[in-house]
Amino acid sequence: MAQQKDHNRSTARDRRTTPRTTPSDRWHTALTQIEPNKILIRGYPVDEIMGRLNFGEAIYLLLVGEVPTPTVGKMMGAVLSSSLDHGVTPPSTLAARNIATTGAPLHASVAGGVLAFGVHHGGDIESCMRFLDSGLALVRSGRSLDQAAAEIVKRGLDQGGTPPGFGHRFHTRDPRAARLFQMALELELEGDHIRMIRAVDRVLEARANSGEHPLPINVDGAIAAVCGDLGFAYELGNAMFIISRVPGLIAHAHEEQHRHDPMRQIDPKDHEYDGPRERRLPETRR
Amino acid sequence: MAQQKDHNRSTARDRRTTPRTTPSDRWHTALTQIEPNKILIRGYPVDEIMGRLNFGEAIYLLLVGEVPTPTVGKMMGAVLSSSLDHGVTPPSTLAARNIATTGAPLHASVAGGVLAFGVHHGGDIESCMRFLDSGLALVRSGRSLDQAAAEIVKRGLDQGGTPPGFGHRFHTRDPRAARLFQMALELELEGDHIRMIRAVDRVLEARANSGEHPLPINVDGAIAAVCGDLGFAYELGNAMFIISRVPGLIAHAHEEQHRHDPMRQIDPKDHEYDGPRERRLPETRR
Amino acid sequence: MAQQKDHNRSTARDRRTTPRTTPSDRWHTALTQIEPNKILIRGYPVDEIMGRLNFGEAIYLLLVGEVPTPTVGKMMGAVLSSSLDHGVTPPSTLAARNIATTGAPLHASVAGGVLAFGVHHGGDIESCMRFLDSGLALVRSGRSLDQAAAEIVKRGLDQGGTPPGFGHRFHTRDPRAARLFQMALELELEGDHIRMIRAVDRVLEARANSGEHPLPINVDGAIAAVCGDLGFAYELGNAMFIISRVPGLIAHAHEEQHRHDPMRQIDPKDHEYDGPRERRLPETRR
Amino acid sequence: MAQQKDHNRSTARDRRTTPRTTPSDRWHTALTQIEPNKILIRGYPVDEIMGRLNFGEAIYLLLVGEVPTPTVGKMMGAVLSSSLDHGVTPPSTLAARNIATTGAPLHASVAGGVLAFGVHHGGDIESCMRFLDSGLALVRSGRSLDQAAAEIVKRGLDQGGTPPGFGHRFHTRDPRAARLFQMALELELEGDHIRMIRAVDRVLEARANSGEHPLPINVDGAIAAVCGDLGFAYELGNAMFIISRVPGLIAHAHEEQHRHDPMRQIDPKDHEYDGPRERRLPETRR
């Protein structure tokens, strides 16, 4: 049932009888203020932001409303870089390439790729944030961390599903998840949500040791725990994945149109990587 | 006429008679290599990138193929931050909000907003890059910078249009363009394209002084000049705008669903900003 | 929790160890068979369908798998025509127009408009089909039609929502709903779902008589009841709305680009209809 | 260069100084008039249209503005049924299936599929309408039909492309094109555009007889010729394909989610048709 609909309906009706120019009739936005020759994002002139905050920090400012501390800014950058690309096989990438092969403009491929962020693909961050918070609620009502973890895992398995943020098609130890946890430790940004996901991980590892299918933490789970500790709204968890992957969709759509014939049939299994071999960042960047 | 179609058609036909497992039949990608527990973006492990390159630098690596120098990385960050948001009136923002008001998921609003990056909205970067290169071609064939600028402006006006990258609905002096040029100067990244757009600007200013409609450089023009000097492919010029604005679309879709009734009629003229007043970045960030 | 994910994961893994050319490895489709110079939709040559089934009947064949009887074909046509357009104020239409005003191609506007078919807009058909079936399940377990109707309405209101398929922003008596019920009667296609929605309508009318907000059957409710009686899958209920409204989105995107300046700010309240006045179909069509 | 931009910019500016309520300030639409309990499409009550015009005729009314004659209505239905579906290999279908496999809602798959109607896929109808009109312009300036056809083919080939509306990946004699021409003949709806495409066909056939790659008329070409003769605007030519194929996208997205595992890798070459065998319409429908 559409809960808010009725409410909306009546306000819509009331509005029509009110004169339109009343200030109270105006709708509000708190994001960006535009004046001639001035653009203020959350109060800060955009030209002051440019070159002083890096892109990840500027995104944090826009979404959360305040300038991040340098450590939070660094964590935000790592979260956003983590899902930049995952090769040609994700359905979002294939959707973008199938659109690109028709000669469509770049932004149409991006939009189509973004549409493939369905419940099974990139949608786990929000679910995992809620899942971890359900565990933290149990802790606040007296359970130990491990009890709470065991309880929410059991609850989930009883309903027949995998806990959100665990398991991966390709990886048994997701290098992105490991790196996010390492950085949270080093930057002293570990909080309740990371502790909770670690407790859940222990429960699932114990189950795997007694013969169950192993379900390691994946990148979505790690992002969810980090975003939970940074205080993000649930919906903005999924936003991290969208922002992170858009450059990947662009790179694939662009490569599709520049390296391949139009209107080709794209078989995700028949591809071969021919880019640079594994290499290390320059000394100065490590 | 669809030039490549016929070619495609015949390769498609040949392919069907070839056995599928031939290595030469495989299609190639040079972006990201996926192995179990390993993700290499342009050869670099993503977990090594995380925390060592900032998000703007990581995007540059993915799109261009190499780690940027620190100054190029800084410029890239400024370009990406420049178009983060422009309030509620751009059609892309209104498309995203109109989708959000129906209760659609976040990524559907983002996709719809991205679709509104049509030729009149965000599409000028690529056009302006081509426009500047047409001027630089004249320079290479012997014309002076100012002659070339005058010639491409005249050519454009004869065809009845505004030079791409000039003029703005709201701003007479676009603060983002000014900041990008200032940074290019300070970071010693000025090149031919910036010199050419400045020459075009002088031509248009002279015309404005003799009574024509003023057409100042806008943010698209500045991004085009910077991207030209950084050696980006034309199509990736527009990509800068897409990547930059996606967080803005997300912020608006999220605000729409959290501050407003569903199914409301969104009037772009009837809004009021109620966020923080103008403020300055903390000392440490300046 | 993502129920099917784990299953998928293991089959994906198994598949990789199986040789690719095994016939059992092939995936199946039962919609359309393509051979050189032959296109068979559900077994029928498309060139035999053309001119022999009308467009609504051909859509029914594709979605349901069999040629409809003439009365079912007529009902299908009425369902598909019912939501063809609803003026400029629906959010989907505004999304399409905001995309069109940027100079985007027609199909981008259509795609953006379709994205605005969120839970509060066109998504009620599927919900209402499920709602009516929950009532019919009660009938099968012994309740009378009126008892069942009262029970599902109460259950819905207890959860704080409006029953799906009831109430409308503009109409107190939706002419499209009335016409669909009249046609179902005349074509002798009334079934359990129409009887159930009528029973729910009686319950809500009684509530309105005792002072509650009136909630008449809307077009989504009527389509849901008709599609339920025709035996459609739930998800195809929403499909009826998508198919029906796409021509409306096209008409608005086309009008936007041909009658209005590009990049205008589209205010849904400030419009005026200037098309033909109310008129009647020619005698021969009545 | 963006021709209309400047004009738009100044009107936008003027508008802001004008009081908002002036009637002249209102923008106009001529499609659909909405009043409480009344929906008039092009002046006709939608509930009068339902059941009296079939869906194809109702679409014609909405797009063109008048009720079609029965023969035009029949032709319109055949055009709309012609491109209903083309199996699993078109990129639009693969984009829709790749979105569906992620668990996305039906309308997201449809939107993604529509985005794949790029210049090489469904975009030929508009190009072919313009191509035929360029030939008809030559006829009006004195050339014979065959001279004009030879001239526009030569002009096209000189620019290195295939004439739009000719050639197909799979079919050497497109059964849909043949059927549309047969119906146009029988319904006495043949006009200049059909005569022109036939003349072009003769030119290309002669070339094929002397050893060139054969380029038979495809369904896009036939639709273009028919729509040209029916007097459609160029942009609405492509609309025919969008409207026709949306049900196909729906059928594939629905089948994907009901017959296959989520998050599978969709290989367009590895599929097998397992629907009904070839069959004929019932006697009464022939």
Tab-separated table of N, CA and C in Angstrom, chain A residues 93-148:
chain	number	residue	atom	x	y	z
A	93	THR	N	28.093	-3.188	-17.082
A	93	THR	CA	29.081	-2.929	-18.128
A	93	THR	C	28.595	-3.474	-19.464
A	94	LEU	N	27.976	-4.647	-19.432
A	94	LEU	CA	27.458	-5.238	-20.672
A	94	LEU	C	26.298	-4.417	-21.217
A	95	ALA	N	25.437	-3.911	-20.334
A	95	ALA	CA	24.351	-3.046	-20.797
A	95	ALA	C	24.945	-1.809	-21.469
A	96	ALA	N	25.946	-1.190	-20.828
A	96	ALA	CA	26.568	0.018	-21.402
A	96	ALA	C	27.212	-0.287	-22.747
A	97	ARG	N	27.899	-1.420	-22.858
A	97	ARG	CA	28.546	-1.773	-24.126
A	97	ARG	C	27.516	-2.108	-25.210
A	98	ASN	N	26.429	-2.787	-24.842
A	98	ASN	CA	25.402	-3.088	-25.840
A	98	ASN	C	24.747	-1.814	-26.359
A	99	ILE	N	24.658	-0.800	-25.521
A	99	ILE	CA	24.122	0.481	-25.990
A	99	ILE	C	25.170	1.188	-26.849
A	100	ALA	N	26.426	1.152	-26.412
A	100	ALA	CA	27.493	1.829	-27.169
A	100	ALA	C	27.634	1.251	-28.569
A	101	THR	N	27.449	-0.059	-28.712
A	101	THR	CA	27.662	-0.698	-30.023
A	101	THR	C	26.646	-0.236	-31.068
A	102	THR	N	25.556	0.375	-30.621
A	102	THR	CA	24.556	0.869	-31.577
A	102	THR	C	24.878	2.270	-32.078
A	103	GLY	N	26.002	2.832	-31.624
A	103	GLY	CA	26.337	4.192	-32.034
A	103	GLY	C	25.722	5.258	-31.148
A	104	ALA	N	25.188	4.857	-30.001
A	104	ALA	CA	24.558	5.806	-29.076
A	104	ALA	C	25.601	6.758	-28.488
A	105	PRO	N	25.175	7.956	-28.075
A	105	PRO	CA	26.119	8.871	-27.421
A	105	PRO	C	26.538	8.338	-26.048
A	106	LEU	N	27.716	8.804	-25.605
A	106	LEU	CA	28.308	8.325	-24.358
A	106	LEU	C	27.333	8.331	-23.190
A	107	HIS	N	26.588	9.431	-23.037
A	107	HIS	CA	25.767	9.518	-21.834
A	107	HIS	C	24.603	8.526	-21.859
A	108	ALA	N	24.161	8.106	-23.040
A	108	ALA	CA	23.113	7.080	-23.095
A	108	ALA	C	23.650	5.750	-22.579
A	109	SER	N	24.893	5.422	-22.932
A	109	SER	CA	25.502	4.186	-22.418
A	109	SER	C	25.638	4.246	-20.899
A	110	VAL	N	26.070	5.402	-20.386
A	110	VAL	CA	26.206	5.551	-18.940
A	110	VAL	C	24.853	5.350	-18.268
A	111	ALA	N	23.816	5.997	-18.787
A	111	ALA	CA	22.489	5.884	-18.176
A	111	ALA	C	22.024	4.435	-18.178
A	112	GLY	N	22.211	3.741	-19.295
A	112	GLY	CA	21.800	2.343	-19.367
A	112	GLY	C	22.568	1.478	-18.394
A	113	GLY	N	23.860	1.736	-18.248
A	113	GLY	CA	24.661	0.979	-17.287
A	113	GLY	C	24.186	1.214	-15.860
A	114	VAL	N	23.896	2.454	-15.543
A	114	VAL	CA	23.423	2.798	-14.194
A	114	VAL	C	22.110	2.071	-13.888
A	115	LEU	N	21.272	1.888	-14.926
A	115	LEU	CA	19.992	1.199	-14.715
A	115	LEU	C	20.193	-0.250	-14.291
A	116	ALA	N	21.351	-0.814	-14.594
A	116	ALA	CA	21.617	-2.209	-14.219
A	116	ALA	C	22.131	-2.333	-12.793
A	117	PHE	N	22.119	-1.248	-12.020
A	117	PHE	CA	22.455	-1.390	-10.608
A	117	PHE	C	21.203	-1.830	-9.859
A	118	GLY	N	20.757	-3.047	-10.167
A	118	GLY	CA	19.547	-3.587	-9.550
A	118	GLY	C	19.844	-4.200	-8.193
A	119	VAL	N	18.838	-4.824	-7.593
A	119	VAL	CA	19.005	-5.355	-6.238
A	119	VAL	C	20.171	-6.325	-6.099
A	120	HIS	N	20.482	-7.068	-7.177
A	120	HIS	CA	21.580	-8.038	-7.071
A	120	HIS	C	22.937	-7.443	-7.448
A	121	HIS	N	23.009	-6.165	-7.806
A	121	HIS	CA	24.240	-5.596	-8.372
A	121	HIS	C	24.406	-4.166	-7.865
A	122	GLY	N	25.186	-4.035	-6.795
A	122	GLY	CA	25.430	-2.695	-6.258
A	122	GLY	C	24.379	-2.243	-5.267
A	123	GLY	N	23.317	-3.034	-5.134
A	123	GLY	CA	22.246	-2.641	-4.223
A	123	GLY	C	22.454	-3.158	-2.805
A	124	ASP	N	23.536	-3.908	-2.610
A	124	ASP	CA	23.753	-4.537	-1.305
A	124	ASP	C	24.266	-3.566	-0.240
A	125	ILE	N	24.800	-2.430	-0.648
A	125	ILE	CA	25.390	-1.529	0.340
A	125	ILE	C	24.316	-1.031	1.303
A	126	GLU	N	23.235	-0.525	0.723
A	126	GLU	CA	22.135	-0.057	1.573
A	126	GLU	C	21.598	-1.196	2.451
A	127	SER	N	21.361	-2.363	1.852
A	127	SER	CA	20.835	-3.502	2.625
A	127	SER	C	21.788	-3.862	3.754
A	128	CYS	N	23.082	-3.841	3.480
A	128	CYS	CA	24.047	-4.241	4.493
A	128	CYS	C	24.117	-3.198	5.615
A	129	MET	N	23.984	-1.908	5.263
A	129	MET	CA	23.960	-0.887	6.309
A	129	MET	C	22.778	-1.119	7.250
A	130	ARG	N	21.630	-1.457	6.685
A	130	ARG	CA	20.452	-1.730	7.521
A	130	ARG	C	20.665	-2.999	8.351
A	131	PHE	N	21.270	-3.993	7.721
A	131	PHE	CA	21.552	-5.271	8.386
A	131	PHE	C	22.470	-5.040	9.595
A	132	LEU	N	23.542	-4.273	9.401
A	132	LEU	CA	24.475	-4.000	10.504
A	132	LEU	C	23.775	-3.199	11.609
A	133	ASP	N	22.938	-2.252	11.213
A	133	ASP	CA	22.228	-1.461	12.226
A	133	ASP	C	21.235	-2.313	13.008
A	134	SER	N	20.669	-3.342	12.353
A	134	SER	CA	19.766	-4.223	13.109
A	134	SER	C	20.556	-4.967	14.179
A	135	GLY	N	21.798	-5.313	13.873
A	135	GLY	CA	22.664	-5.930	14.877
A	135	GLY	C	23.023	-4.949	15.990
A	136	LEU	N	23.341	-3.729	15.608
A	136	LEU	CA	23.726	-2.723	16.613
A	136	LEU	C	22.549	-2.392	17.531
A	137	ALA	N	21.339	-2.489	17.007
A	137	ALA	CA	20.159	-2.265	17.855
A	137	ALA	C	20.083	-3.351	18.933
A	138	LEU	N	20.413	-4.588	18.547
A	138	LEU	CA	20.421	-5.683	19.535
A	138	LEU	C	21.479	-5.418	20.612
A	139	VAL	N	22.643	-4.911	20.195
A	139	VAL	CA	23.707	-4.594	21.160
A	139	VAL	C	23.217	-3.542	22.148
A	140	ARG	N	22.551	-2.528	21.615
A	140	ARG	CA	22.059	-1.466	22.493
A	140	ARG	C	21.000	-1.994	23.460
A	141	SER	N	20.295	-3.071	23.070
A	141	SER	CA	19.297	-3.630	23.991
A	141	SER	C	19.906	-4.765	24.816
A	142	GLY	N	21.239	-4.842	24.883
A	142	GLY	CA	21.865	-5.706	25.883
A	142	GLY	C	22.644	-6.912	25.399
A	143	ARG	N	22.490	-7.276	24.140
A	143	ARG	CA	23.228	-8.417	23.631
A	143	ARG	C	24.714	-8.068	23.478
A	144	SER	N	25.590	-9.084	23.569
A	144	SER	CA	27.001	-8.851	23.229
A	144	SER	C	27.118	-8.759	21.711
A	145	LEU	N	28.240	-8.226	21.243
A	145	LEU	CA	28.480	-8.100	19.815
A	145	LEU	C	28.333	-9.451	19.122
A	146	ASP	N	28.940	-10.495	19.708
A	146	ASP	CA	28.916	-11.806	19.067
A	146	ASP	C	27.520	-12.431	19.076
A	147	GLN	N	26.798	-12.226	20.192
A	147	GLN	CA	25.418	-12.714	20.239
A	147	GLN	C	24.577	-12.040	19.152
A	148	ALA	N	24.721	-10.727	19.086
A	148	ALA	CA	23.939	-9.974	18.093
A	148	ALA	C	24.266	-10.454	16.681
